[in-house]
Coordinates of C-alpha atoms and ligand atoms in Angstrom, one line a residue:
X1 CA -14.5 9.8 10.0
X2 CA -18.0 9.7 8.3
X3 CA -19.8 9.7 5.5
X4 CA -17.7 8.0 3.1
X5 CA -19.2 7.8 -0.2
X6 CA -16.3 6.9 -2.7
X7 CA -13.4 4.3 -2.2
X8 CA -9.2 4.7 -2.8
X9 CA -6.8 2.4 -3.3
X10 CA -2.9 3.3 -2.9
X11 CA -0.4 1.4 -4.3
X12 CA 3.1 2.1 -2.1
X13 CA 6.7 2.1 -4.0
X14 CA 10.1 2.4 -2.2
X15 CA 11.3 3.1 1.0
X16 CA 9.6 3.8 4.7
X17 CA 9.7 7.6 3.9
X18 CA 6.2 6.5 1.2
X19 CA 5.0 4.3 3.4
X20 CA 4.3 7.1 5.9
X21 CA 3.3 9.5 3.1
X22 CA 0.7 7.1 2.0
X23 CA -0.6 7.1 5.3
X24 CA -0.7 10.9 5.2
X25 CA -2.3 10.9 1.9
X26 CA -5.0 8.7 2.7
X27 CA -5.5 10.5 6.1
X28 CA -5.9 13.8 4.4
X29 CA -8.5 11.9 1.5
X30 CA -10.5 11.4 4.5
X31 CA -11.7 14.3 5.1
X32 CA -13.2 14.3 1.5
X33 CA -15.6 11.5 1.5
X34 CA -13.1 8.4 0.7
X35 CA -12.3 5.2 2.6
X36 CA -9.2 3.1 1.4
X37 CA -9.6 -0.3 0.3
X38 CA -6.9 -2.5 -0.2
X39 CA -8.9 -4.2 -3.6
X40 CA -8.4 -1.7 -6.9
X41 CA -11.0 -3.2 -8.6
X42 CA -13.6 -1.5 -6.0
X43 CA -11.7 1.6 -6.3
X44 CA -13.0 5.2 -7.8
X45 CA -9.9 6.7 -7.2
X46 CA -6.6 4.2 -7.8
X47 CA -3.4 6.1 -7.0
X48 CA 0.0 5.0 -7.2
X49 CA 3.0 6.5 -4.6
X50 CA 6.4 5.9 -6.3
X51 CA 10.0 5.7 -5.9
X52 CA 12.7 6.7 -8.6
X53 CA 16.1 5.1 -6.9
X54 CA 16.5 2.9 -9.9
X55 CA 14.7 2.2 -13.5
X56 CA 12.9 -0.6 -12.3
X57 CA 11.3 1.1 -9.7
X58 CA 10.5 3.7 -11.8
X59 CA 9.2 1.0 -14.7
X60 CA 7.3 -0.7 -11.7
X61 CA 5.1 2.6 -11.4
X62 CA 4.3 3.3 -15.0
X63 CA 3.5 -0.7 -15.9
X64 CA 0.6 0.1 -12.9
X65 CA -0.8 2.9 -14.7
X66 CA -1.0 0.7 -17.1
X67 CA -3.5 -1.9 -15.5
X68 CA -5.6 1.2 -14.4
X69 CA -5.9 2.8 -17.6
X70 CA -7.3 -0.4 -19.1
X71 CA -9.7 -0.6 -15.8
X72 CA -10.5 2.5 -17.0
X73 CA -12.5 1.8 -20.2
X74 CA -14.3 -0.4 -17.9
X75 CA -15.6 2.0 -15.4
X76 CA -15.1 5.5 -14.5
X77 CA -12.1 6.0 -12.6
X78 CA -10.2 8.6 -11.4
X79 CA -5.8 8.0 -11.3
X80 CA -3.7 9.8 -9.7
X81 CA 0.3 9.5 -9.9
X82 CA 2.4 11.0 -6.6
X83 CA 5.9 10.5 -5.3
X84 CA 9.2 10.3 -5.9
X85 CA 9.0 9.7 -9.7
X86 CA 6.0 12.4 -10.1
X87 CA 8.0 14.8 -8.9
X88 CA 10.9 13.8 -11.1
X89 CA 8.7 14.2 -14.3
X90 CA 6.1 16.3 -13.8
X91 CA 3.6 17.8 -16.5
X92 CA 5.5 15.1 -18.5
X93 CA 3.5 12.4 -17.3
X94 CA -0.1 14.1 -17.7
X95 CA 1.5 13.7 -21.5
X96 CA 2.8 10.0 -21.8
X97 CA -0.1 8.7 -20.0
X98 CA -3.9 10.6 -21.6
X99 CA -5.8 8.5 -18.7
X100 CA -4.2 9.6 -15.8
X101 CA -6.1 12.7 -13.5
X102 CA -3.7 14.0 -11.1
X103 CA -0.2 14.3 -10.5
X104 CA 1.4 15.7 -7.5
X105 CA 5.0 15.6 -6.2
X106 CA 6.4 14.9 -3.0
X107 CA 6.1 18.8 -1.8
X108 CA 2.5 18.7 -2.7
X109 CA 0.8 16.3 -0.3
X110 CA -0.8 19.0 1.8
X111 CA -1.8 20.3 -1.8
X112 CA -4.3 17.9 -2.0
X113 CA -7.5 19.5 -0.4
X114 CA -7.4 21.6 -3.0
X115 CA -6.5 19.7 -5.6
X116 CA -8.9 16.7 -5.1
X117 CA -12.5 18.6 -6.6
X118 CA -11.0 20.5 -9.2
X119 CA -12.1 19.9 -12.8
X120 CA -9.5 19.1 -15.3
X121 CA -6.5 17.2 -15.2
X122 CA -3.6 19.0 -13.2
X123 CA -0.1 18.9 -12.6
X124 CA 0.5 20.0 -8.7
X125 CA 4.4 19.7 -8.3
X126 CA 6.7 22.6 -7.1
X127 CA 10.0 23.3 -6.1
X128 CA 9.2 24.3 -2.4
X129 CA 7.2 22.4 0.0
X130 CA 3.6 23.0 0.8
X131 CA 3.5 23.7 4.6
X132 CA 2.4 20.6 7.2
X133 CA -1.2 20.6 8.0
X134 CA -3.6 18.9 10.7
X135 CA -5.2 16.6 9.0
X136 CA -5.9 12.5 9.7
X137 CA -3.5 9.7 9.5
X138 CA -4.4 6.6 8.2
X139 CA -1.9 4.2 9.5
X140 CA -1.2 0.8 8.4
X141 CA -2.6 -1.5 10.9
X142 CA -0.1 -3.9 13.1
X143 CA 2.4 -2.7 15.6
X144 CA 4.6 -0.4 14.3
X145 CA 3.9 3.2 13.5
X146 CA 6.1 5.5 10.5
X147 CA 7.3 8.9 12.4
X148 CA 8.9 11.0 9.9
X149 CA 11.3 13.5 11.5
X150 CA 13.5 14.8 8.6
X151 CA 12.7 15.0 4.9
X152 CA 15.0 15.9 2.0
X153 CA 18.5 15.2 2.0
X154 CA 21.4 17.5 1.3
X155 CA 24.3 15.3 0.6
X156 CA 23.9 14.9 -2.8
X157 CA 25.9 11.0 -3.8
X158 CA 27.0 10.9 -7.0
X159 CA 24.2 8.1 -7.8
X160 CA 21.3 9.0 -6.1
X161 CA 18.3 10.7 -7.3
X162 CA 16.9 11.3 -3.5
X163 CA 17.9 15.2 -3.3
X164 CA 16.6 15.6 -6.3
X165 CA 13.3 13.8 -5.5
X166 CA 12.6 15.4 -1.9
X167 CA 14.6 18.5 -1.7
X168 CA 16.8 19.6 0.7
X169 CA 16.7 19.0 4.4
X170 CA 14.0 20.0 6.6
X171 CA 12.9 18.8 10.2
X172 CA 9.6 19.0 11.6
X173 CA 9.4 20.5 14.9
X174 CA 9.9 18.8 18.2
X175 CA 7.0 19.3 19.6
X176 CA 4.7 18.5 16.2
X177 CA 7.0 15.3 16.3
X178 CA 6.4 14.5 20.1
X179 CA 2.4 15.1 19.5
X180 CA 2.6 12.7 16.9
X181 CA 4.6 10.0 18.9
X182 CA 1.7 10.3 21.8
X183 CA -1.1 10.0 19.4
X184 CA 0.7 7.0 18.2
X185 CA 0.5 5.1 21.6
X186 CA -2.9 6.2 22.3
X187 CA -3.4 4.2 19.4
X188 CA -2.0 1.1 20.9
X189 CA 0.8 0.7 18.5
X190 CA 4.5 -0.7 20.7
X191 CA 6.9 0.5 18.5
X192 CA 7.9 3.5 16.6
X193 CA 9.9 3.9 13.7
X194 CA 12.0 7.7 12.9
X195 CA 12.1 8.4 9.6
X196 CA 14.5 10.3 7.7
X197 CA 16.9 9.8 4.4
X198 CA 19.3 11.2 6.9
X199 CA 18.6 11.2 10.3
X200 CA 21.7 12.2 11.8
X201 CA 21.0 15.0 10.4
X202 CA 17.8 16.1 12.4
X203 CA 17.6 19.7 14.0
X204 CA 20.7 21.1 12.3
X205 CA 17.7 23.4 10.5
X206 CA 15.8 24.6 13.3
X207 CA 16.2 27.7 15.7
X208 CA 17.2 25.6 18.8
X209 CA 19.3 23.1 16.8
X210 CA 18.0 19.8 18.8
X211 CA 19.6 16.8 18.2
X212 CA 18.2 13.5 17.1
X213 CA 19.6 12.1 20.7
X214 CA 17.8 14.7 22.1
X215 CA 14.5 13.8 20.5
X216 CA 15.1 10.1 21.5
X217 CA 15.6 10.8 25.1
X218 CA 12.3 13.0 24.6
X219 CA 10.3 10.3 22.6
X220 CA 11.8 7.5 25.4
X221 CA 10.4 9.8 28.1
X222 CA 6.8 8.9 27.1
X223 CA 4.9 6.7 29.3
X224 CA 3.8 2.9 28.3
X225 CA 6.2 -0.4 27.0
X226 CA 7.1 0.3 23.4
X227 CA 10.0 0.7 21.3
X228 CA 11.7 3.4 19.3
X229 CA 13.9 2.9 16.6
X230 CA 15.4 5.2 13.9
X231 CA 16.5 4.7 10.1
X232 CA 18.8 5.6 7.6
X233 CA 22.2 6.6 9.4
X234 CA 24.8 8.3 7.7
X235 CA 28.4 6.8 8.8
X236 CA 30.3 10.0 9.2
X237 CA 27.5 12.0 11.1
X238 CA 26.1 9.2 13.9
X239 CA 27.6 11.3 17.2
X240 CA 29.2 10.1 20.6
X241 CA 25.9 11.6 22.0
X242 CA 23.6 9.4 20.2
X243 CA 25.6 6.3 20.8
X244 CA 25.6 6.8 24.4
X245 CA 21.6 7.9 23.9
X246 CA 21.0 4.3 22.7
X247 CA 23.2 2.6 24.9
X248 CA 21.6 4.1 27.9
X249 CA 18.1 3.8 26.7
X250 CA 15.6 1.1 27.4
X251 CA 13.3 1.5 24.6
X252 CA 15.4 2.8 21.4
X253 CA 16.4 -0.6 19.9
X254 CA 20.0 -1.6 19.5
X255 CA 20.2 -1.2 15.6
X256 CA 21.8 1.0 13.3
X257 CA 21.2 0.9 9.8
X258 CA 24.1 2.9 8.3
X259 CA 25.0 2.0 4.4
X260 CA 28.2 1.5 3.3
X261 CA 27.5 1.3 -0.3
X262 CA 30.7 0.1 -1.3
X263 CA 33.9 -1.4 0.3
X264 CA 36.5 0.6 -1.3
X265 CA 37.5 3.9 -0.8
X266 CA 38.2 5.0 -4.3
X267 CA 34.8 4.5 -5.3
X268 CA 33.3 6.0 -2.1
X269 CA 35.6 9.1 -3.3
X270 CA 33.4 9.0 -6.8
X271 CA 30.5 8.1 -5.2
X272 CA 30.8 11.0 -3.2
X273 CA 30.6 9.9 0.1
X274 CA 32.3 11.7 2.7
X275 CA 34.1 8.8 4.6
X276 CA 36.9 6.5 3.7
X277 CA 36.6 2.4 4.7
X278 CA 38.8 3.2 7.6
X279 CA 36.3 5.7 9.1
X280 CA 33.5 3.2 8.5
X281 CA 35.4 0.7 10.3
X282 CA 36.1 3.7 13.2
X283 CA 32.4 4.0 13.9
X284 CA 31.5 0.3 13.5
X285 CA 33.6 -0.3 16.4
X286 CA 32.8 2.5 18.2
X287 CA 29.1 1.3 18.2
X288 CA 30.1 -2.4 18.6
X289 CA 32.5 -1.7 21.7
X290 CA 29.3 0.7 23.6
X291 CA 26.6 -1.2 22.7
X292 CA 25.8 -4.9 23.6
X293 CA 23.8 -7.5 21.2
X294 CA 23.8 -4.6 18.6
X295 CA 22.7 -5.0 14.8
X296 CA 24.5 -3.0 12.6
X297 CA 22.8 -3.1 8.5
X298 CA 23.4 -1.6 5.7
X299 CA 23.4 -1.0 1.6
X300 CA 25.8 -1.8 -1.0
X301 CA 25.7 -1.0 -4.7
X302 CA 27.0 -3.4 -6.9
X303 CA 28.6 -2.2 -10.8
X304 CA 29.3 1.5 -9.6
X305 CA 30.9 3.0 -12.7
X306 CA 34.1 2.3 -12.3
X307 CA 33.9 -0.1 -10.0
X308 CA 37.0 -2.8 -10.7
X309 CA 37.1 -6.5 -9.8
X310 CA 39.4 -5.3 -7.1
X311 CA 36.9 -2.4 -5.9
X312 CA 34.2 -5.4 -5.2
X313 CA 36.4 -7.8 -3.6
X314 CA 36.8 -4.6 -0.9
X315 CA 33.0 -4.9 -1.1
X316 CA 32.8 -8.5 0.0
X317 CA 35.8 -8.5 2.3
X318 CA 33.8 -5.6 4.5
X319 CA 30.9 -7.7 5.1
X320 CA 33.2 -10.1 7.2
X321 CA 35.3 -7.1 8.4
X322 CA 32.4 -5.3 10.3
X323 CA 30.5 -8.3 10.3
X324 CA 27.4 -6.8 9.1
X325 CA 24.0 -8.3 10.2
X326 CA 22.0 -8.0 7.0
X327 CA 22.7 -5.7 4.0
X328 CA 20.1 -4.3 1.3
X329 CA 21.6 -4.5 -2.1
X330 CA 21.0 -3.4 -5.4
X331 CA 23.0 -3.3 -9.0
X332 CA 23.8 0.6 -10.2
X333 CA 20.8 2.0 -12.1
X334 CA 22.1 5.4 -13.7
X335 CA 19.5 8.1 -13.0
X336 CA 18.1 11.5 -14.6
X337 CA 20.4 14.6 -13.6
X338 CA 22.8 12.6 -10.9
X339 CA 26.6 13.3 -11.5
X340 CA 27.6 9.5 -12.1
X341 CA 25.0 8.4 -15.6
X342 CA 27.4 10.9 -17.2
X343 CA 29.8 8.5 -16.5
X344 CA 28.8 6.3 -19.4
X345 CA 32.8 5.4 -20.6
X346 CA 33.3 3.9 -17.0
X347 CA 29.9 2.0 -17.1
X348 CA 30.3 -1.9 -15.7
X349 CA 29.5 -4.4 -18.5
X350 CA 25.6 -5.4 -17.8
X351 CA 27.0 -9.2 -17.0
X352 CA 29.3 -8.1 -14.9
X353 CA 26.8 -6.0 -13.0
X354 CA 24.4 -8.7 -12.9
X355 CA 27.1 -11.5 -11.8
X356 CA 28.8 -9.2 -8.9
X357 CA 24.9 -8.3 -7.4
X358 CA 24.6 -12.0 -7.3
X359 CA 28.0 -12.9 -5.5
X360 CA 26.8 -10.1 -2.9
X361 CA 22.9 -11.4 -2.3
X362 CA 25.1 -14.6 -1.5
X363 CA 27.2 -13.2 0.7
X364 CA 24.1 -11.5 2.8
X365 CA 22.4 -14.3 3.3
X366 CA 26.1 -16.0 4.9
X367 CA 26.4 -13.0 7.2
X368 CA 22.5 -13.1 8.2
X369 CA 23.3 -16.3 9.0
X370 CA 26.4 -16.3 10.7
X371 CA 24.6 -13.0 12.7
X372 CA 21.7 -15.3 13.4
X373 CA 23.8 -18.1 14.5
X374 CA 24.9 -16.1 17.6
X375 CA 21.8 -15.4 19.2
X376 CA 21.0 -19.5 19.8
X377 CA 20.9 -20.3 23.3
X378 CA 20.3 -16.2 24.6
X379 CA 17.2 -15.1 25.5
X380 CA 15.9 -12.2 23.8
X381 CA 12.8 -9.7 24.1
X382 CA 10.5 -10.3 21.4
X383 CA 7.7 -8.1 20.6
X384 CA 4.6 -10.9 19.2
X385 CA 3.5 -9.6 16.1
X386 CA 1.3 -12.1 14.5
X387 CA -0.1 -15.6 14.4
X388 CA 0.8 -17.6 11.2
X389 CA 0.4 -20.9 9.9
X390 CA -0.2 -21.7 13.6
X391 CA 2.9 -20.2 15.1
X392 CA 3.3 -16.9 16.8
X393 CA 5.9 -14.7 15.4
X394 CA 7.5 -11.4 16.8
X395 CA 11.1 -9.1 16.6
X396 CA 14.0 -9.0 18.8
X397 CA 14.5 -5.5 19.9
X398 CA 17.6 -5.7 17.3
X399 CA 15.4 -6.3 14.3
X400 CA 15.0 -10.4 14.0
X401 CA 12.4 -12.0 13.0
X402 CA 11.7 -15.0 15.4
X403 CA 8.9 -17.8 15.0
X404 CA 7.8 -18.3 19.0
X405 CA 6.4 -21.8 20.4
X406 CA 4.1 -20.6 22.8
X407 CA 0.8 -21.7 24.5
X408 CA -0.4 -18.3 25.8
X409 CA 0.5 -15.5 24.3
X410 CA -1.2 -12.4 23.0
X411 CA -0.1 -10.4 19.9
X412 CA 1.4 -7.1 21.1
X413 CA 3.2 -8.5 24.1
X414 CA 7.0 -8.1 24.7
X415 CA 7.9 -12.1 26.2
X416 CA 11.6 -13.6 26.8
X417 CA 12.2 -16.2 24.3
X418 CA 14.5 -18.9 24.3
X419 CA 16.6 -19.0 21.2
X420 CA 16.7 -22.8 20.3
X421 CA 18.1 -22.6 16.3
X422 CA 18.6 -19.9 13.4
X423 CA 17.7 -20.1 10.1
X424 CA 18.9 -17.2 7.0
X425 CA 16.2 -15.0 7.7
X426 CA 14.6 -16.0 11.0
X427 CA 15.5 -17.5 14.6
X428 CA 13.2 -20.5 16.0
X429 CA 12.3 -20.5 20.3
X430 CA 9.8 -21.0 22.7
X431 CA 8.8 -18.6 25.4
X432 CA 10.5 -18.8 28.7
Ligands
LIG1 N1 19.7 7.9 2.7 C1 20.2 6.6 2.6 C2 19.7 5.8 1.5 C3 18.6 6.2 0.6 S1 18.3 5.4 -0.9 C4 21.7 6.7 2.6 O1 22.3 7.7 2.5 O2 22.3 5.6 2.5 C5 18.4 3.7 -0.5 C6 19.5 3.0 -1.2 O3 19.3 2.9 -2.6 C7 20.8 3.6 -1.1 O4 21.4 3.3 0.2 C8 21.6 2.9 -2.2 O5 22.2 1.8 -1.8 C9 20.5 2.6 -3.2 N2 20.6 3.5 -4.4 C10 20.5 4.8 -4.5 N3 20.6 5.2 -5.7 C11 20.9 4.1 -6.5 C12 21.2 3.9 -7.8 N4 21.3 4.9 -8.7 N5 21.4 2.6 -8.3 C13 21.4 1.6 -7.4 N6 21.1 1.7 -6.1 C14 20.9 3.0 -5.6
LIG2 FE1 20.8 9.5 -1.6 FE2 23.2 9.9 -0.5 FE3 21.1 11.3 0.3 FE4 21.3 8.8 0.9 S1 22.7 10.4 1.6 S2 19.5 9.8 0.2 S3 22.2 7.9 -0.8 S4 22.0 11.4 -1.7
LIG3 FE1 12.5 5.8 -3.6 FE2 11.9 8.3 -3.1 FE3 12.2 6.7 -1.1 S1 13.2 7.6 -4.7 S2 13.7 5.2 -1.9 S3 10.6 6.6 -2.6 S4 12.8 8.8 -1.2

């Protein structure tokens, strides 16, 4: 990497799935003259990767074009909008927004060679995905490394805007994701991170049909200390094979992130999720009963339409049922083309929504707690991350943050560390 003559700055939205296509996209930029700078204001080319799972993260995006347009009449500047939302709206955006250059969707990444020296302003966002190409990756720097193994999603929940956004389902090839996983160790990074909105659902699209325990026992054969982990789970589909996969690994972390999204079955049934509470419980145990010390995580949506007083309480009551570890949460955002913002006579009163996402951030940080709570007085592997405000901190192998006491210790080793007391979000020890 030479010769760079012109600066970029990316600004990241949403989930792990951007994250990694950032990377990408700066990787590929590259190989055209520009070096990424995490200051905008030195920037010639300002981009912004977004996510469309709610309004807000949709407003997020456009209220940043904003700032750049202005920056703009300032300076000459070249914007670019990419991601989830550009490939939601399309030539639309090139309209709304006169300052911006470039849009390009989430099948358009490996467009971007082609797209990056053309005069005009252009609109690059198709239906089918642009093939995978060589190119760099530009990783964000720290321990772990993004390996996306499975993009697009084919199940289609009554609220989400994600198969709309990224397609169908499609896995890269063992061996491009194998390659990948060795460059990343060359690297130095000790962990690595699957990606995929499904991930259960790896391989069912290829000629050989491999498995995602397969690819983990492939991945774990790789020489060197370093972990492996995997996200997003869906309940119904995580196999006998790969629970036994993680259980008798010694680098794929003990962690399953695998979202509910709501407690009761009758709004599973509209949200169109193909399990029923009982078969969430069935594979919560199955997993709790294999696997030792294991963190189980997951997602709830608060206000679904429909959703009664009742339907929440079933909410809350399966946090202490499955005694979840940590949950993500979010109040229902009704999005563009999705079954359920049809819905509109079964929409939850605005207060209501707002008051019932409050009840459930409170009753996260109880079960982060109470999950924290358990690990004082064990020892557990922690990975050393960083050094902050004079104390080291690293993660337990099943996802906790932990602030070390330590005299001699380097970032990027894997130490035993006492557990000594737990707070919400993180667990204090020293090293044994
Ligand atoms: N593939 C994963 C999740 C991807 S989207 C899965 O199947 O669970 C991440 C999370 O955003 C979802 O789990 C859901 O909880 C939330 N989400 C998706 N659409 C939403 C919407 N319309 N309103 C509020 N939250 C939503
Ligand atoms: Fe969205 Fe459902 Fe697909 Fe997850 S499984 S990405 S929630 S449609
Ligand atoms: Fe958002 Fe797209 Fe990810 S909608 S959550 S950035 S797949």
């Amino acid at each position: 990497m030479s010769d760079f003559s012109k600066k970029v700055y990316i600004e990241t939205l949403g989930c792990q799935m951007n994250k990694s296509d950032s990377e990408r996209i700066l990787g590929i930029l590259s190989h055209f003259g520009y070096e990424p700078t995490q200051d905008e204001h030195e920037a010639d080319f300002c981009i912004v990767n977004t996510c469309s799972i709610r309004k807000l993260s949709e407003d997020k995006a456009y209220s940043k074009l904003g700032v750049w347009g202005k920056m703009k009449k300032q300076k000459p500047l070249k914007i670019a909008i990419c991601g989830c939302v550009a490939q939601q709206e399309g030539e639309n955006l090139l309209k709304r927004f006169p300052y911006l250059d470039l849009v390009f969707g989430t099948h358009n990444i490996y467009e971007l060679p082609d797209l990056i020296n053309k005069e005009g302003r252009i609109c690059a966002v198709t239906n089918t995905p642009v093939k995978e190409k060589e190119f760099n990756i530009i990783r964000t720097k720290g321990l772990n490394a993004w390996l996306p193994i499975i993009e697009g999603c084919n199940n289609f929940c009554s609220y989400c805007i994600v198969p709309y956004t990224r397609g169908r389902e499609r896995s890269r090839e063992v061996e491009a994701i194998i390659n990948e996983a060795k460059n990343i160790l060359k690297q130095g990074y000790k962990e690595i991170t699957l990606l995929g909105q499904n991930v259960d659902s790896y391989g069912k699209d290829l000629p050989d049909k491999p498995t995602l325990a397969y690819l983990l026992s492939e991945i774990e054969k790789l020489e060197g200390n370093f972990r492996i982990r995997f996200v997003t789970s869906y309940p119904t589909d995580i196999t006998d094979e790969l629970i036994e996969t993680v259980k008798n690994s010694t680098k794929i972390c003990e962690c399953f992130h695998i979202p509910m999204q709501s407690g009761s079955t009758p709004i599973l049934k509209a949200m169109n999720r193909r399990y029923t509470r009982e078969q969430y419980a069935q594979i919560v145990k199955k997993i709790r009963d294999n696997i030792e010390n294991v963190t189980i995580t997951s997602d709830f949506i608060a206000g679904f339409p429909g959703e009664t007083d009742e339907d929440f309480e079933q909410t809350l009551s399966a946090f202490d049922e499955f005694e979840l570890d940590y949950s993500n949460t979010a109040a229902y955002s009704p999005r563009p083309k999705t079954p359920a913002a049809k819905w509109v006579d079964k929409y939850v009163d605005e207060e209501v929504k707002k008051q019932r996402l409050s009840v459930l951030n409170d009753k996260v940080k109880e079960m982060t707690l109470k999950s924290n709570q358990k690990y004082v007085g064990k020892t557990l592997e922690v990975l050393v991350e960083s050094f902050k405000d004079g104390k080291f901190e690293g993660r337990t192998r099943n996802n906790k943050v932990v602030h070390i006491e330590a005299d001699s210790i380097n970032i990027g080793d894997f130490v035993d560390v006492e557990i000594q007391r737990a707070s919400t979000w993180c667990l204090f020890g020293s090293k044994k």
